[in-house]
């Protein structure tokens, strides 16, 4: 009697190529359901793990506010730059407009903080070119939520024309707002980011900033001088010094960092 060896039947369930590549349409549908249910926590937790092709399809089916809200929960934030790339050329502008319309500025600033280079610059430009009411709402949110450390670096990226659009906002003439900005600048060492904006503020706003700076303590004033010296920002800070009361101006002139700068 002879026996012929039989081959085990091939099981598609054991084929890694199939196991690792589930039906994309199903994955997209599963991913879109949390957005439809406003379950942004679930959505954010798995979108960072998906392939580009699947992500592109998901982005086409969810609205701009869902994109912003889900960002808070993305557990792989290093994937955000790639997600932004997959949005294409037009979608980021739509997302920025959605942030303004829905009051999702905190979420939008979180997205901007997670990217850099050309992507961050693009977000800054798109935001600066919104209408005055939308820009003012952003500044108010930054003021109320203490988000100056996230906003000022974006403003610093702008060219002069776009920076002027921000500087002309009525809300930036409010002494309380300007005082809050200055406190954040002092606390986080953001003079390099703030001084370009301060230099194009209206005259009355610049005077408020100068008076507030003149009233800073010795430690804060010394930190200002050191950062200005380190980044060579004297050209930006001297116009503010000239607006200070005489006592404040003298305190600046007496600082070692200023003395070093004035030496031939």
Short mmCIF file of C-alpha atoms in Angstrom, two decimals:
data_model
loop_
_atom_site.label_atom_id
_atom_site.label_comp_id
_atom_site.label_asym_id
_atom_site.label_seq_id
_atom_site.Cartn_x
_atom_site.Cartn_y
_atom_site.Cartn_z
CA UNK A 1 0.00 0.00 0.00
CA UNK A 2 1.38 3.36 -0.88
CA UNK A 3 0.62 6.59 0.76
CA UNK A 4 0.66 9.96 -1.00
CA UNK A 5 1.49 12.90 1.22
CA UNK A 6 -1.34 15.36 1.19
CA UNK A 7 -0.80 19.11 1.30
CA UNK A 8 -2.52 21.02 4.03
CA UNK A 9 -5.12 23.38 2.64
CA UNK A 10 -4.02 26.99 2.45
CA UNK A 11 -5.80 29.19 4.96
CA UNK A 12 -6.27 32.79 3.96
CA UNK A 13 -6.72 33.63 7.64
CA UNK A 14 -3.07 32.72 8.21
CA UNK A 15 -1.74 34.84 5.37
CA UNK A 16 0.10 37.77 6.96
CA UNK A 17 -0.50 39.89 3.87
CA UNK A 18 -4.20 39.56 4.44
CA UNK A 19 -4.15 39.83 8.21
CA UNK A 20 -2.06 43.02 8.06
CA UNK A 21 -4.19 44.67 5.36
CA UNK A 22 -7.82 44.58 6.41
CA UNK A 23 -10.44 45.96 4.07
CA UNK A 24 -9.67 49.69 3.84
CA UNK A 25 -13.28 50.70 3.32
CA UNK A 26 -14.21 48.97 6.57
CA UNK A 27 -11.37 50.65 8.46
CA UNK A 28 -12.41 54.04 7.12
CA UNK A 29 -16.01 53.45 8.13
CA UNK A 30 -15.02 52.35 11.62
CA UNK A 31 -12.85 55.45 11.96
CA UNK A 32 -15.56 57.83 10.79
CA UNK A 33 -18.19 56.54 13.22
CA UNK A 34 -16.55 58.15 16.31
CA UNK A 35 -16.48 61.49 14.47
CA UNK A 36 -20.16 61.16 13.66
CA UNK A 37 -20.83 60.42 17.33
CA UNK A 38 -18.55 63.28 18.45
CA UNK A 39 -16.36 60.70 20.18
CA UNK A 40 -13.13 62.58 19.54
CA UNK A 41 -11.27 60.69 22.27
CA UNK A 42 -11.65 57.37 20.42
CA UNK A 43 -10.96 58.99 17.07
CA UNK A 44 -7.77 60.63 18.27
CA UNK A 45 -6.43 57.48 19.88
CA UNK A 46 -6.20 55.44 16.70
CA UNK A 47 -5.85 57.84 13.76
CA UNK A 48 -2.12 58.19 14.31
CA UNK A 49 -1.64 54.46 13.77
CA UNK A 50 -3.31 54.30 10.34
CA UNK A 51 -1.63 54.21 6.94
CA UNK A 52 -1.56 57.34 4.81
CA UNK A 53 -4.01 55.99 2.26
CA UNK A 54 -6.59 55.27 4.96
CA UNK A 55 -6.00 58.59 6.70
CA UNK A 56 -6.55 60.48 3.45
CA UNK A 57 -9.95 58.84 3.02
CA UNK A 58 -10.91 59.54 6.62
CA UNK A 59 -9.95 63.21 6.30
CA UNK A 60 -12.24 63.51 3.29
CA UNK A 61 -15.20 62.31 5.35
CA UNK A 62 -14.84 64.24 8.61
CA UNK A 63 -15.44 67.94 9.02
CA UNK A 64 -12.93 70.55 10.07
CA UNK A 65 -14.14 70.88 13.64
CA UNK A 66 -13.76 67.12 14.17
CA UNK A 67 -10.17 67.32 12.91
CA UNK A 68 -9.43 70.04 15.46
CA UNK A 69 -11.18 68.36 18.38
CA UNK A 70 -9.59 64.97 17.75
CA UNK A 71 -6.11 66.49 17.73
CA UNK A 72 -6.20 66.88 21.52
CA UNK A 73 -6.37 63.11 21.92
CA UNK A 74 -3.91 61.97 19.24
CA UNK A 75 -1.58 59.59 21.07
CA UNK A 76 1.11 59.85 18.38
CA UNK A 77 1.52 63.63 18.05
CA UNK A 78 4.62 63.10 15.90
CA UNK A 79 2.20 61.99 13.17
CA UNK A 80 0.46 65.38 13.06
CA UNK A 81 2.84 66.93 10.51
CA UNK A 82 2.10 64.03 8.14
CA UNK A 83 -1.64 64.33 8.75
CA UNK A 84 -1.40 68.01 7.88
CA UNK A 85 0.43 67.13 4.66
CA UNK A 86 -2.32 64.70 3.74
CA UNK A 87 -4.86 67.52 3.96
CA UNK A 88 -3.49 68.98 0.74
CA UNK A 89 -3.21 72.62 -0.22
CA UNK A 90 -6.71 73.91 0.49
CA UNK A 91 -7.88 72.10 3.63
CA UNK A 92 -5.64 73.86 6.20
CA UNK A 93 -7.21 77.21 5.32
CA UNK A 94 -10.64 75.66 5.84
CA UNK A 95 -9.58 74.26 9.20
CA UNK A 96 -8.31 77.68 10.34
CA UNK A 97 -11.62 79.28 9.33
CA UNK A 98 -13.46 76.56 11.23
CA UNK A 99 -11.39 77.31 14.34
CA UNK A 100 -12.47 80.95 14.12
CA UNK A 101 -16.15 80.13 13.48
CA UNK A 102 -16.43 77.48 16.19
CA UNK A 103 -14.19 79.11 18.80
CA UNK A 104 -11.68 76.28 18.66
CA UNK A 105 -8.58 78.43 18.96
CA UNK A 106 -7.06 76.37 21.76
CA UNK A 107 -7.23 73.30 19.53
CA UNK A 108 -5.82 75.19 16.55
CA UNK A 109 -2.90 76.52 18.60
CA UNK A 110 -2.20 72.96 19.77
CA UNK A 111 -1.97 71.86 16.13
CA UNK A 112 0.40 74.74 15.34
CA UNK A 113 2.58 73.83 18.33
CA UNK A 114 2.89 70.24 17.08
CA UNK A 115 4.37 71.20 13.71
CA UNK A 116 7.25 73.41 12.68
CA UNK A 117 8.99 74.93 9.71
CA UNK A 118 6.88 75.70 6.65
CA UNK A 119 3.76 74.11 8.15
CA UNK A 120 3.79 76.37 11.21
CA UNK A 121 4.52 79.41 9.07
CA UNK A 122 1.58 78.56 6.82
CA UNK A 123 -0.78 78.27 9.79
CA UNK A 124 0.48 81.63 11.10
CA UNK A 125 -0.10 83.34 7.74
CA UNK A 126 -3.55 81.83 7.23
CA UNK A 127 -4.58 82.97 10.69
CA UNK A 128 -3.20 86.50 10.32
CA UNK A 129 -5.19 86.95 7.10
CA UNK A 130 -8.54 86.26 8.71
CA UNK A 131 -10.87 89.20 9.21
CA UNK A 132 -10.43 91.49 12.18
CA UNK A 133 -13.25 89.96 14.22
CA UNK A 134 -11.80 86.47 13.90
CA UNK A 135 -8.32 87.66 14.82
CA UNK A 136 -9.68 89.56 17.80
CA UNK A 137 -11.43 86.39 19.01
CA UNK A 138 -8.09 84.57 18.88
CA UNK A 139 -6.39 87.25 20.97
CA UNK A 140 -9.21 87.18 23.51
CA UNK A 141 -8.95 83.40 23.84
CA UNK A 142 -5.18 83.68 24.26
CA UNK A 143 -5.76 86.30 26.96
CA UNK A 144 -8.49 84.42 28.84
CA UNK A 145 -6.82 80.99 28.62
CA UNK A 146 -3.25 82.18 29.13
CA UNK A 147 -2.06 80.99 25.71
CA UNK A 148 0.39 83.76 24.88
CA UNK A 149 3.27 81.30 24.95
CA UNK A 150 1.59 79.44 22.08
CA UNK A 151 0.46 82.52 20.12
CA UNK A 152 3.44 84.88 20.26
CA UNK A 153 5.86 82.51 18.46
CA UNK A 154 3.36 82.34 15.58
CA UNK A 155 3.13 86.12 15.38
CA UNK A 156 6.93 86.33 15.34
CA UNK A 157 6.97 84.26 12.13
CA UNK A 158 4.88 86.79 10.21
CA UNK A 159 6.19 89.31 7.75
CA UNK A 160 5.65 92.99 8.52
CA UNK A 161 2.36 93.33 6.65
CA UNK A 162 0.73 90.38 8.41
CA UNK A 163 2.18 91.43 11.76
CA UNK A 164 0.64 94.87 11.30
CA UNK A 165 -2.78 93.24 10.84
CA UNK A 166 -2.39 91.76 14.33
CA UNK A 167 -0.93 94.92 15.88
CA UNK A 168 -3.85 97.06 14.69
CA UNK A 169 -6.42 95.00 16.62
CA UNK A 170 -8.38 97.10 19.09
CA UNK A 171 -8.07 94.38 21.73
CA UNK A 172 -4.30 94.93 21.80
CA UNK A 173 -4.87 98.48 23.04
CA UNK A 174 -6.45 97.18 26.23
CA UNK A 175 -4.00 97.80 29.11
CA UNK A 176 -5.15 94.63 30.90
CA UNK A 177 -4.45 92.52 27.81
CA UNK A 178 -1.07 94.14 27.24
CA UNK A 179 -0.15 93.64 30.90
CA UNK A 180 -1.03 89.95 30.60
CA UNK A 181 1.08 89.66 27.45
CA UNK A 182 4.03 91.24 29.21
CA UNK A 183 3.70 88.91 32.21
CA UNK A 184 3.76 85.91 29.87
CA UNK A 185 6.75 87.33 28.01
CA UNK A 186 8.66 87.81 31.26
CA UNK A 187 7.72 84.40 32.64
CA UNK A 188 8.60 82.45 29.48
CA UNK A 189 11.45 84.61 28.17
CA UNK A 190 9.60 85.47 24.97
CA UNK A 191 11.17 88.86 24.30
CA UNK A 192 12.49 87.71 20.94
CA UNK A 193 8.97 86.71 19.91
CA UNK A 194 7.24 89.77 21.40
CA UNK A 195 9.45 92.72 20.47
CA UNK A 196 8.77 92.55 16.70
CA UNK A 197 5.05 92.88 17.50
CA UNK A 198 5.62 95.56 20.14
CA UNK A 199 7.52 97.61 17.59
CA UNK A 200 4.49 97.96 15.30
CA UNK A 201 1.81 98.46 17.95
CA UNK A 202 -0.03 101.82 17.88
CA UNK A 203 1.67 104.60 19.83
CA UNK A 204 -0.63 104.40 22.85
CA UNK A 205 -0.17 100.62 23.09
CA UNK A 206 3.62 100.94 22.85
CA UNK A 207 3.49 103.45 25.69
CA UNK A 208 1.56 100.98 27.86
CA UNK A 209 4.17 98.31 27.16
CA UNK A 210 7.03 100.72 27.89
CA UNK A 211 5.49 101.82 31.20
CA UNK A 212 4.87 98.20 32.23
CA UNK A 213 8.42 97.20 31.31
CA UNK A 214 9.82 100.13 33.28
CA UNK A 215 7.95 98.90 36.35
CA UNK A 216 9.42 95.38 36.23
CA UNK A 217 11.58 94.15 39.07
CA UNK A 218 15.36 94.09 38.85
CA UNK A 219 15.45 90.36 38.10
CA UNK A 220 12.96 90.61 35.23
CA UNK A 221 14.64 93.71 33.84
CA UNK A 222 18.02 92.00 33.92
CA UNK A 223 16.56 88.95 32.16
CA UNK A 224 15.16 91.26 29.48
CA UNK A 225 18.53 92.89 28.93
CA UNK A 226 20.34 89.55 28.78
CA UNK A 227 17.95 88.10 26.19
CA UNK A 228 18.05 91.29 24.13
CA UNK A 229 21.84 91.18 24.18
CA UNK A 230 21.98 87.48 23.36
CA UNK A 231 19.66 87.82 20.38
CA UNK A 232 20.92 91.28 19.37
CA UNK A 233 17.49 92.87 19.70
CA UNK A 234 18.66 96.32 20.79
CA UNK A 235 17.26 97.91 17.64
CA UNK A 236 13.81 96.68 18.66
CA UNK A 237 13.99 97.44 22.37
CA UNK A 238 15.55 100.92 22.30
CA UNK A 239 12.39 102.62 20.92
CA UNK A 240 10.53 101.21 23.93
CA UNK A 241 13.25 102.39 26.31
CA UNK A 242 12.91 105.90 24.91
CA UNK A 243 9.23 105.87 25.90
CA UNK A 244 9.94 104.89 29.51
CA UNK A 245 9.79 107.34 32.40
CA UNK A 246 13.21 108.74 33.23
CA UNK A 247 13.68 106.46 36.23
CA UNK A 248 12.92 103.32 34.20
CA UNK A 249 15.16 104.47 31.39
CA UNK A 250 18.05 105.00 33.81
CA UNK A 251 17.57 101.52 35.27
CA UNK A 252 17.97 100.08 31.77
CA UNK A 253 21.06 102.17 31.10
CA UNK A 254 22.64 101.00 34.34
CA UNK A 255 22.30 97.29 33.51
CA UNK A 256 25.60 95.51 32.78
CA UNK A 257 24.18 94.12 29.53
CA UNK A 258 23.38 97.61 28.30
CA UNK A 259 26.76 98.92 29.42
CA UNK A 260 28.45 96.16 27.45
CA UNK A 261 26.40 97.04 24.38
CA UNK A 262 27.25 100.73 24.60
CA UNK A 263 30.98 100.13 24.77
CA UNK A 264 32.77 100.91 21.45
#
